[in-house]
Structures are given as structure tokens and as C-alpha cells.
Tab-separated table of C-alpha atoms and ligand atoms in Angstrom:
chain	number	residue	atom	x	y	z
O	727	MET	CA	231.877	156.008	114.957
O	728	GLU	CA	229.539	157.919	112.643
O	729	THR	CA	230.674	161.344	111.425
O	730	SER	CA	228.975	163.880	109.170
O	731	TYR	CA	230.461	166.302	106.621
O	732	ARG	CA	229.423	169.058	104.250
O	733	LEU	CA	231.025	169.047	100.811
O	734	SER	CA	230.888	171.584	98.009
O	735	ALA	CA	230.312	170.589	94.369
O	736	GLY	CA	234.072	170.766	93.692
O	737	GLU	CA	234.883	168.625	96.736
O	738	MET	CA	232.343	166.043	95.580
O	739	ASP	CA	234.057	165.850	92.177
O	740	THR	CA	237.381	165.230	93.907
O	741	LEU	CA	235.785	162.631	96.171
O	742	PHE	CA	234.283	160.746	93.199
O	743	ALA	CA	237.638	160.746	91.403
O	744	LYS	CA	239.294	159.215	94.496
O	745	LEU	CA	236.500	156.678	95.025
O	746	ALA	CA	236.639	155.605	91.370
O	747	GLU	CA	240.232	154.425	91.862
O	748	ASN	CA	238.944	151.616	94.073
O	749	TYR	CA	235.239	151.336	93.338
O	750	LEU	CA	232.939	151.001	90.357
O	751	ILE	CA	230.225	153.482	91.258
O	752	TYR	CA	226.643	152.766	90.200
O	753	ALA	CA	223.750	155.184	90.621
O	754	PRO	CA	220.504	156.212	88.923
O	755	VAL	CA	221.161	158.530	85.960
O	756	ARG	CA	218.939	160.300	83.458
O	757	ILE	CA	219.009	158.860	79.922
O	758	HIS	CA	217.851	161.630	77.602
O	759	ASN	CA	215.243	160.466	75.050
O	760	GLY	CA	215.585	156.927	76.431
O	761	GLY	CA	211.994	156.640	77.664
O	762	ARG	CA	208.931	154.760	76.470
O	763	TYR	CA	207.759	157.498	74.112
O	764	ALA	CA	209.680	159.744	71.711
O	765	LEU	CA	211.523	162.519	73.576
O	766	ASP	CA	210.755	160.937	76.975
O	767	ASP	CA	213.703	160.564	79.330
O	768	THR	CA	214.177	157.557	81.535
O	769	ILE	CA	216.123	156.970	84.752
O	770	MET	CA	218.242	153.837	84.981
O	771	TYR	CA	221.224	152.510	86.916
O	772	LYS	CA	224.550	153.124	85.182
O	773	GLU	CA	228.188	153.470	86.110
O	774	VAL	CA	228.896	157.078	87.142
O	775	THR	CA	232.126	159.013	87.452
O	776	LYS	CA	230.706	162.403	88.476
O	777	TYR	CA	228.286	163.011	91.314
O	778	ARG	CA	226.398	165.538	89.125
O	779	ASP	CA	225.307	162.645	86.873
O	780	ILE	CA	223.253	161.127	89.689
O	781	GLU	CA	219.503	161.743	89.368
O	782	PHE	CA	218.187	162.571	92.828
O	783	HIS	CA	214.755	163.962	92.012
O	784	GLU	CA	213.124	161.071	90.143
O	785	ARG	CA	212.784	157.388	90.914
O	786	SER	CA	214.667	155.084	88.548
O	787	ILE	CA	212.386	153.041	86.296
O	788	PHE	CA	214.320	149.823	87.018
O	789	SER	CA	215.666	149.111	90.460
O	790	MET	CA	219.315	148.712	91.436
O	791	LYS	CA	218.965	144.909	91.342
O	792	GLU	CA	220.385	144.920	87.813
O	793	VAL	CA	223.825	145.852	89.202
O	794	LEU	CA	223.987	142.578	91.173
O	795	THR	CA	221.908	140.497	88.757
O	796	PRO	CA	222.284	141.952	85.248
O	797	ILE	CA	219.360	141.531	82.832
O	798	SER	CA	221.575	139.174	80.817
O	799	GLN	CA	224.951	137.712	81.747
O	800	THR	CA	227.244	134.921	80.591
O	801	LEU	CA	227.826	132.396	83.382
O	802	PHE	CA	230.402	130.153	81.690
O	803	TYR	CA	231.891	129.140	78.340
O	804	PHE	CA	231.961	125.486	77.288
O	805	THR	CA	233.517	123.129	74.785
O	806	GLU	CA	232.787	119.406	74.428
O	807	GLU	CA	235.331	118.638	77.156
O	808	GLU	CA	235.490	121.504	79.598
O	809	PHE	CA	233.920	124.700	80.789
O	810	LYS	CA	235.329	127.974	82.073
O	811	GLU	CA	233.642	130.434	84.385
O	812	ALA	CA	233.015	133.890	82.887
O	813	LYS	CA	235.217	136.393	84.720
O	814	VAL	CA	233.957	139.587	86.334
O	815	LYS	CA	235.206	142.259	83.930
O	816	ASP	CA	236.327	144.843	86.492
O	817	GLU	CA	238.086	143.781	89.678
O	818	ARG	CA	237.149	146.935	91.592
O	819	GLU	CA	234.630	146.712	94.460
O	820	LEU	CA	231.143	148.077	93.840
O	821	LEU	CA	229.722	151.234	95.401
O	822	ILE	CA	225.982	151.366	94.759
O	823	PHE	CA	223.757	154.371	95.474
O	824	GLY	CA	220.160	153.564	96.435
O	825	ARG	CA	217.203	154.682	98.508
O	826	ALA	CA	216.151	152.961	101.748
O	827	CYS	CA	213.588	150.799	99.945
O	828	ASP	CA	216.224	149.733	97.368
O	829	LEU	CA	218.693	148.754	100.083
O	830	ASN	CA	216.026	146.777	101.928
O	831	ALA	CA	215.293	144.977	98.656
O	832	VAL	CA	218.895	143.680	98.663
O	833	LYS	CA	218.100	141.816	101.896
O	834	ILE	CA	215.243	140.044	100.095
O	835	GLN	CA	217.521	139.258	97.126
O	836	ASP	CA	220.061	137.861	99.615
O	837	GLN	CA	217.446	135.471	100.998
O	838	ILE	CA	216.550	134.222	97.533
O	839	PHE	CA	220.080	133.866	96.148
O	840	LEU	CA	222.118	133.063	99.281
O	841	GLU	CA	219.790	131.409	101.784
O	842	ASN	CA	217.449	129.387	99.609
O	843	GLY	CA	218.751	125.821	99.855
O	844	ASN	CA	222.121	124.299	100.597
O	845	GLU	CA	224.200	126.267	98.094
O	846	ALA	CA	224.492	130.020	97.697
O	847	ASP	CA	224.181	131.241	94.115
O	848	PHE	CA	227.828	131.550	93.022
O	849	PHE	CA	227.318	134.327	90.480
O	850	TYR	CA	225.196	136.452	92.803
O	851	LYS	CA	227.575	135.925	95.732
O	852	ARG	CA	230.672	137.008	93.860
O	853	MET	CA	228.989	140.346	93.041
O	854	ARG	CA	227.360	140.708	96.469
O	855	ASP	CA	230.709	140.175	98.227
O	856	LYS	CA	232.080	143.199	96.356
O	857	ALA	CA	229.080	145.464	97.062
O	858	HIS	CA	229.019	148.519	99.330
O	859	PHE	CA	225.977	150.725	99.589
O	860	VAL	CA	225.373	154.462	99.804
O	861	LEU	CA	221.972	155.558	101.067
O	862	MET	CA	220.401	158.410	99.076
O	863	GLU	CA	218.176	160.409	101.396
O	864	CYS	CA	214.600	160.784	100.092
O	865	THR	CA	213.933	164.521	100.321
O	866	GLU	CA	210.776	164.123	98.229
O	867	GLN	CA	208.355	161.281	97.552
O	868	PHE	CA	207.309	159.640	94.317
O	869	ASP	CA	203.889	158.488	93.068
O	870	GLY	CA	202.866	155.167	94.547
O	871	CYS	CA	205.642	154.812	97.179
O	872	PHE	CA	204.521	153.218	100.430
O	873	CYS	CA	207.766	152.372	102.237
O	874	CYS	CA	206.438	153.719	105.565
O	875	SER	CA	203.652	151.094	105.533
O	876	LEU	CA	206.280	148.332	105.376
O	877	GLY	CA	209.017	149.818	107.562
O	878	THR	CA	211.376	149.990	104.564
O	879	ASN	CA	211.755	153.770	104.919
O	880	VAL	CA	214.822	153.055	107.097
O	881	THR	CA	217.765	150.724	106.578
O	882	ASP	CA	221.002	149.687	108.249
O	883	LEU	CA	222.519	148.443	104.986
O	884	GLN	CA	224.765	151.372	104.111
O	885	GLU	CA	228.396	152.356	104.507
O	886	PHE	CA	227.523	155.994	104.170
O	887	SER	CA	224.487	158.098	103.406
O	888	VAL	CA	224.297	161.192	101.307
O	889	SER	CA	221.882	164.012	100.655
O	890	PHE	CA	222.194	166.846	98.156
O	891	ARG	CA	220.727	170.210	99.009
O	892	ASP	CA	221.170	172.865	96.349
O	893	GLU	CA	224.818	172.649	95.346
O	894	GLU	CA	226.076	171.058	98.557
O	895	ALA	CA	226.294	167.455	99.618
O	896	PHE	CA	225.779	166.269	103.169
O	897	VAL	CA	227.353	162.978	104.015
O	898	ASN	CA	227.095	160.757	107.054
O	899	VAL	CA	229.837	158.121	107.199
O	900	LYS	CA	229.129	154.947	109.164
O	901	ASP	CA	231.921	152.705	107.977
O	902	ASN	CA	235.561	153.401	108.880
O	903	GLU	CA	236.645	151.946	105.531
O	904	PHE	CA	235.349	155.168	103.972
O	905	ALA	CA	236.424	157.629	106.678
O	906	THR	CA	239.786	158.270	104.986
O	907	TYR	CA	238.045	159.653	101.893
O	908	PHE	CA	236.568	162.434	104.041
O	909	ALA	CA	239.691	163.351	106.044
O	910	GLU	CA	239.826	166.875	104.524
O	911	ALA	CA	236.045	167.491	104.537
O	912	THR	CA	234.281	170.087	106.704
O	913	PRO	CA	232.422	168.471	109.621
O	914	SER	CA	228.681	169.030	109.815
O	915	ASP	CA	225.810	168.186	112.167
O	916	TYR	CA	223.886	166.538	109.308
O	917	GLU	CA	221.680	163.611	110.268
O	918	ILE	CA	219.964	161.451	107.691
O	919	LYS	CA	216.167	161.883	107.694
O	920	ALA	CA	213.875	159.038	106.743
O	921	PRO	CA	210.434	159.709	105.235
O	922	GLU	CA	207.871	159.556	108.051
O	923	GLU	CA	204.640	159.256	106.109
O	924	ASN	CA	203.740	158.529	102.497
O	925	GLU	CA	200.759	159.979	100.696
O	926	LEU	CA	199.802	156.385	99.861
O	927	GLN	CA	199.258	154.205	102.891
O	928	VAL	CA	198.861	150.476	102.407
O	929	ASP	CA	197.578	147.950	104.873
O	930	PHE	CA	199.782	145.074	103.626
O	931	PRO	CA	197.672	141.876	103.851
O	932	HIS	CA	198.709	139.184	106.274
O	933	LEU	CA	197.367	135.648	105.911
O	934	ASN	CA	196.978	133.659	109.109
O	935	ASN	CA	197.136	130.157	107.692
O	936	LYS	CA	197.229	127.972	104.581
O	937	GLU	CA	193.442	127.591	104.501
O	938	GLU	CA	193.052	131.357	104.045
O	939	TYR	CA	195.630	131.170	101.258
O	940	LYS	CA	193.781	128.305	99.519
O	941	ARG	CA	190.497	130.204	99.648
O	942	LEU	CA	192.149	133.391	98.433
O	943	VAL	CA	193.554	131.501	95.442
O	944	MET	CA	189.985	130.482	94.514
O	945	HIS	CA	188.448	133.924	95.171
O	946	PRO	CA	186.667	135.588	92.201
O	947	MET	CA	188.679	138.818	92.696
O	948	TRP	CA	191.339	137.551	90.232
O	949	ALA	CA	188.936	137.326	87.254
O	950	GLU	CA	189.191	141.078	86.634
O	951	TYR	CA	192.921	140.796	85.812
O	952	GLU	CA	192.221	138.226	83.114
O	953	LYS	CA	190.823	141.077	81.046
O	954	ARG	CA	193.092	143.898	82.179
O	955	CYS	CA	196.606	142.435	82.333
O	956	ILE	CA	198.417	141.822	79.041
O	957	GLY	CA	201.130	139.643	80.618
O	958	CYS	CA	203.987	141.882	79.499
O	959	GLY	CA	206.081	141.249	82.650
O	960	LYS	CA	207.150	144.876	83.007
O	961	CYS	CA	206.002	145.034	86.647
O	962	THR	CA	208.327	142.185	87.606
O	963	ILE	CA	211.325	143.354	85.588
O	964	ALA	CA	211.062	146.753	87.287
O	965	CYS	CA	210.367	145.262	90.730
O	966	SER	CA	213.108	145.644	93.330
O	967	THR	CA	212.476	142.185	94.778
O	968	CYS	CA	211.547	139.907	91.831
O	969	THR	CA	214.451	137.641	90.934
O	970	CYS	CA	213.245	135.099	88.331
O	971	PHE	CA	215.707	134.156	85.626
O	972	THR	CA	216.067	131.607	82.859
O	973	THR	CA	219.216	129.993	81.454
O	974	LYS	CA	219.998	129.358	77.819
O	975	ASP	CA	222.937	127.771	75.994
O	976	VAL	CA	224.083	129.837	73.046
O	977	CYS	CA	226.053	127.608	70.623
O	978	TYR	CA	228.472	129.230	68.192
O	979	THR	CA	227.691	128.928	64.473
O	980	GLU	CA	231.227	127.814	63.555
O	981	ASN	CA	231.151	124.902	66.008
O	982	ARG	CA	227.829	123.867	67.568
O	983	ASN	CA	229.666	122.005	70.383
O	984	VAL	CA	231.176	125.213	71.711
O	985	GLY	CA	229.285	128.060	73.278
O	986	GLU	CA	228.255	129.894	76.406
O	987	ARG	CA	225.557	129.561	79.017
O	988	LYS	CA	223.635	132.757	79.652
O	989	ARG	CA	221.383	133.746	82.504
O	990	THR	CA	218.615	136.168	81.554
O	991	CYS	CA	216.050	137.911	83.667
O	992	THR	CA	212.482	136.644	83.081
O	993	SER	CA	209.035	136.975	84.616
O	994	CYS	CA	206.295	134.773	86.073
O	995	MET	CA	203.896	137.023	84.144
O	996	LEU	CA	205.093	135.712	80.774
O	997	ALA	CA	203.296	132.898	78.940
O	998	ASP	CA	205.294	129.634	79.053
O	999	PHE	CA	207.298	130.750	82.091
O	1000	ASP	CA	206.160	127.653	83.956
O	1001	THR	CA	205.764	125.207	81.071
O	1002	MET	CA	207.507	121.940	81.944
O	1003	ALA	CA	209.602	119.785	79.583
O	1004	GLY	CA	206.615	117.468	79.036
O	1005	GLY	CA	204.424	120.433	78.063
O	1006	HIS	CA	202.458	120.764	81.310
O	1007	CYS	CA	201.755	124.372	82.251
O	1008	PHE	CA	200.789	125.230	85.836
O	1009	ARG	CA	199.281	128.674	85.222
O	1010	LYS	CA	197.540	128.753	81.886
O	1011	THR	CA	195.809	132.134	82.049
O	1012	ILE	CA	197.026	135.670	82.642
O	1013	GLY	CA	194.685	135.891	85.655
O	1014	ASP	CA	196.390	132.808	87.147
O	1015	ARG	CA	199.808	134.341	86.587
O	1016	TYR	CA	198.865	137.697	88.091
O	1017	ARG	CA	197.420	135.924	91.153
O	1018	PHE	CA	200.608	133.856	91.510
O	1019	LYS	CA	202.822	136.959	91.359
O	1020	ILE	CA	200.818	138.847	93.957
O	1021	LEU	CA	200.433	135.909	96.356
O	1022	HIS	CA	204.143	135.174	96.118
O	1023	LYS	CA	204.774	138.648	97.521
O	1024	VAL	CA	201.987	138.467	100.088
O	1025	TYR	CA	202.207	134.855	101.255
O	1026	ALA	CA	204.629	132.386	99.634
O	1027	HIS	CA	207.881	134.252	100.348
O	1028	ASP	CA	206.912	134.733	103.980
O	1029	ALA	CA	205.872	131.059	104.240
O	1030	ARG	CA	209.397	130.143	103.011
O	1031	PHE	CA	211.542	132.634	104.946
O	1032	ASN	CA	209.282	133.894	107.740
O	1033	THR	CA	210.447	137.480	107.209
O	1034	GLY	CA	207.252	139.162	106.012
O	1035	ALA	CA	206.412	140.741	102.682
O	1036	MET	CA	208.439	140.190	99.513
O	1037	CYS	CA	207.954	143.855	98.758
O	1038	VAL	CA	209.576	147.106	99.848
O	1039	GLY	CA	206.847	149.502	98.681
O	1040	CYS	CA	209.007	151.203	96.037
O	1041	GLY	CA	205.974	151.735	93.775
O	1042	ARG	CA	207.798	150.861	90.533
O	1043	CYS	CA	205.248	148.206	89.520
O	1044	ASP	CA	202.380	150.699	89.687
O	1045	ALA	CA	204.360	153.345	87.846
O	1046	ASP	CA	205.463	151.044	85.029
O	1047	CYS	CA	202.337	149.043	84.196
O	1048	PRO	CA	201.166	149.999	80.688
O	1049	GLU	CA	197.610	148.900	81.624
O	1050	GLN	CA	197.575	151.036	84.763
O	1051	ILE	CA	196.933	148.051	87.006
O	1052	SER	CA	197.559	149.137	90.556
O	1053	TYR	CA	199.381	146.698	92.818
O	1054	SER	CA	198.496	148.698	95.920
O	1055	GLU	CA	194.811	148.587	94.896
O	1056	THR	CA	195.124	144.806	94.442
O	1057	LEU	CA	196.444	144.594	98.013
O	1058	HIS	CA	193.402	146.546	99.173
O	1059	LYS	CA	191.117	144.099	97.322
O	1060	ILE	CA	192.905	141.181	99.014
O	1061	ASN	CA	192.110	142.726	102.399
O	1062	LEU	CA	188.417	142.948	101.421
O	1063	ALA	CA	188.486	139.339	100.165
O	1064	LEU	CA	190.090	138.224	103.433
O	1065	VAL	CA	187.259	139.798	105.437
O	1066	GLU	CA	184.785	137.687	103.394
O	1067	ILE	CA	186.933	134.544	103.708
O	1068	ARG	CA	187.297	134.914	107.469
O	1069	GLN	CA	183.538	135.437	107.900
O	1070	GLU	CA	182.903	132.361	105.751
O	1071	MET	CA	185.354	130.279	107.801
O	1072	ALA	CA	183.869	131.523	111.087
O	1073	SER	CA	180.311	130.600	109.968
O	1074	GLU	CA	181.490	127.168	108.814
O	1075	ALA	CA	183.166	126.584	112.180
O	1076	GLU	CA	179.966	127.678	113.946
O	1077	MET	CA	177.857	125.317	111.795
O	1078	LYS	CA	180.201	122.415	112.552
O	1079	GLN	CA	179.976	123.159	116.248
O	1080	LYS	CA	176.164	123.196	116.116
O	1081	GLU	CA	176.118	119.908	114.179
O	1082	ALA	CA	178.469	118.354	116.721
O	1083	LEU	CA	176.199	119.463	119.585
O	1084	HIS	CA	173.179	118.111	117.699
O	1085	HIS	CA	174.789	114.656	117.531
O	1086	VAL	CA	175.622	114.578	121.239
S	1251	SF4	S1	205.936	144.650	94.271
S	1251	SF4	FE1	205.905	146.766	93.461
S	1251	SF4	S2	206.083	148.053	95.316
S	1251	SF4	FE2	206.717	145.969	95.922
S	1251	SF4	S3	208.959	145.910	95.663
S	1251	SF4	FE3	208.056	145.170	93.717
S	1251	SF4	S4	207.882	146.997	92.406
S	1251	SF4	FE4	208.212	147.714	94.521
S	1252	SF4	S1	200.345	143.891	85.736
S	1252	SF4	FE1	200.789	145.456	84.143
S	1252	SF4	S2	203.027	145.448	83.956
S	1252	SF4	FE2	202.465	143.560	85.028
S	1252	SF4	S3	202.270	142.012	83.395
S	1252	SF4	FE3	200.207	142.884	83.713
S	1252	SF4	S4	200.044	144.543	82.224
S	1252	SF4	FE4	202.233	144.046	82.374
């Protein structure tokens, strides 16, 4: 049964101290002077011990995916004869604060790491099995968000939800596992509110068949990005739903037969990302790579899982691109290209029909 409470700042401090006994708490925090330019702050996911450290009024630059899939992690240690799995450093369960779009992004990560083939990804699963989620209510919107266009403004993936108004916290507890932490709290009639409309509305493109996809791949709309995109990969590293990684063996200087295998986050936007052992490269130009990234989100993921867009409309890619390339504007251009492609296909079908009648 869901119950709501109102907690003062002091009660929240006590709550966090109790939660920290059993959970590692991760949330977006402000890093002073940690931004792109001198004296700029940045917002990133870190372990928190006090609720006051959580940044509620700005979107984090990187998404919460780095809690489950760190930017770099050791998978196992090896010698010539054996290997040993790298242990998780803290045995406590995880309690991760995120917005509705962030929590919906976890479902997409789950598909990629747990449901993509016969074996679930061991290292993702062991973190995911420990994860509990807290929904942070969006009381304001950020530049470039379009969750309402994708239905990711709401989520069922949370144990409890929380909203801060002035110095008070309002909490709605869904999961009985957490009810005991609120036994002394004052009940409230708080109900979580989801954003109902974003300033930016996006008509997310939907492709009807593979032929439309093939023609879209060849469409001249991608040429523009050849000049504009610098292939830095920032959009994908920040993206809530991108999951590409590379693995590398690091051998120790003292003994080259001993070392560790590391998994590091990478990006389909980087040169050489898809270069094969024999030297063949599938996407040689930046324009090719940008097209691949976008069409993976629009078409390829859905073709694989049949669950719609590989995107939750968090807007981080638009906000973080140093070349100010707008993903939402690219989606708009795809819609215009699709109108052309569908007209072209309809006229070709009409021509074929006429030719067939002519031969009768
Ligand atoms: S593609 Fe952009 S808007 Fe969509 S989930 Fe990734 S960062 Fe967010
Ligand atoms: S779209 Fe922007 S952020 Fe992404 S690789 Fe190109 S320049 Fe970098």
C-alpha cells in the first residue's frame, strides 16, 4: 500500500543516516568549479550521505547510468594460469535517485545488458540486482527535455518518490521494504506529479519498414553533419540510453603475463570504434557515424526489441554538444525526409502498377 509523508530537514538527515546503514545512496550533486570552463560548476552522480547534497534544480550532465555501468571498471584479474573476478567494493544495496526519464532509461539498459542474447551481462546484473530507485519529482523543466513526447514523464520503476519544496521533503512510499524507515514520519496527502507538457515537443519518427530505413540511410540530410560534428562522442557518453563499451587488458610492468581486464565506456561517434581486426572500417566518415547513432535510436533498437525508441527525451545530448548540434532538430529533419521518401515510394508503386497494366 502506498503512503505519503512530510519530513522536515532534520528528519531527512536522520532518514539518510538510517538508510546509509544498508544502502549506498547515489544522487546528482553539484561539483563546484568542475565544469567545462573555469569557475563553471557541473552536476554529476556521486555517493551522498546528506539529502542537502542532492541537486534538485539542475539536470545532471551525465546520466545515472554510470552508477550501474561505471565509465571504467576492472572485470577480472588474470595470471598465466587463472583469473579472478573483481569484487564489488561495497556489499550494501544501491539506492539511486533519478528523474522519470532516468528511471525509464534503466529499462532500456536492462534490454541491452540482460535480454540481448542467451546470457545476461554478469557485471551489469550483479549491480542491477542490488539497485533500488527513488523518483525525484520534476518541479521544473530543463532546456531540451521532451519526456512527454515519449511517455517517459511517468515511471513505475521506483520504491519511493520524493519531492523537496522549500525546506520540507514530501515522500510517497510504494515499497514495503522502505516503510519501516518512515514509521515515525508525519503522514501527508502528497501525490507525485508528473510533468504534463514540455516546452519542446518532438514528433519522434517511426519507420514503417526496412525499405524506408534503407532509403533514409542514403538520404542527403546526413551530409550536413559531416561538416558540423567533430566526432567527440560527448552526446553518447552523456546519453541515458547509450551503452557501448570496449575492453582492454592492462598488463603489469613487473610481469607482462599478469594483469587485469578493464571495461571502459566508449562511443560509436569515435573514429576507429568499428574498425575490425583486419582493418576494415564500416563507418569511415563522421557523417556516417552520426547517422548510425541517430538511426540506432530511431530504428535499430526497436527492430531488435520491438519496444519503441532507444531514447527517453532527457535532452542531455543537446545540452552537451560542443558544436550545438540538436538531436531533436535532427529528428524533425528525419520526419521531413520520411515525407519525401514515402512520396517517392508511392510514385514508384504507382508507376509499377501502370507498367503492369500496360503489359496486360
Ligand atoms: S538520445 Fe539524447 S534525449 Fe535521448 S536519451 Fe540520449 S541523451 Fe537523452
Ligand atoms: S553530435 Fe556533438 S557531442 Fe555528439 S559527437 Fe558530434 S560534436 Fe560531439
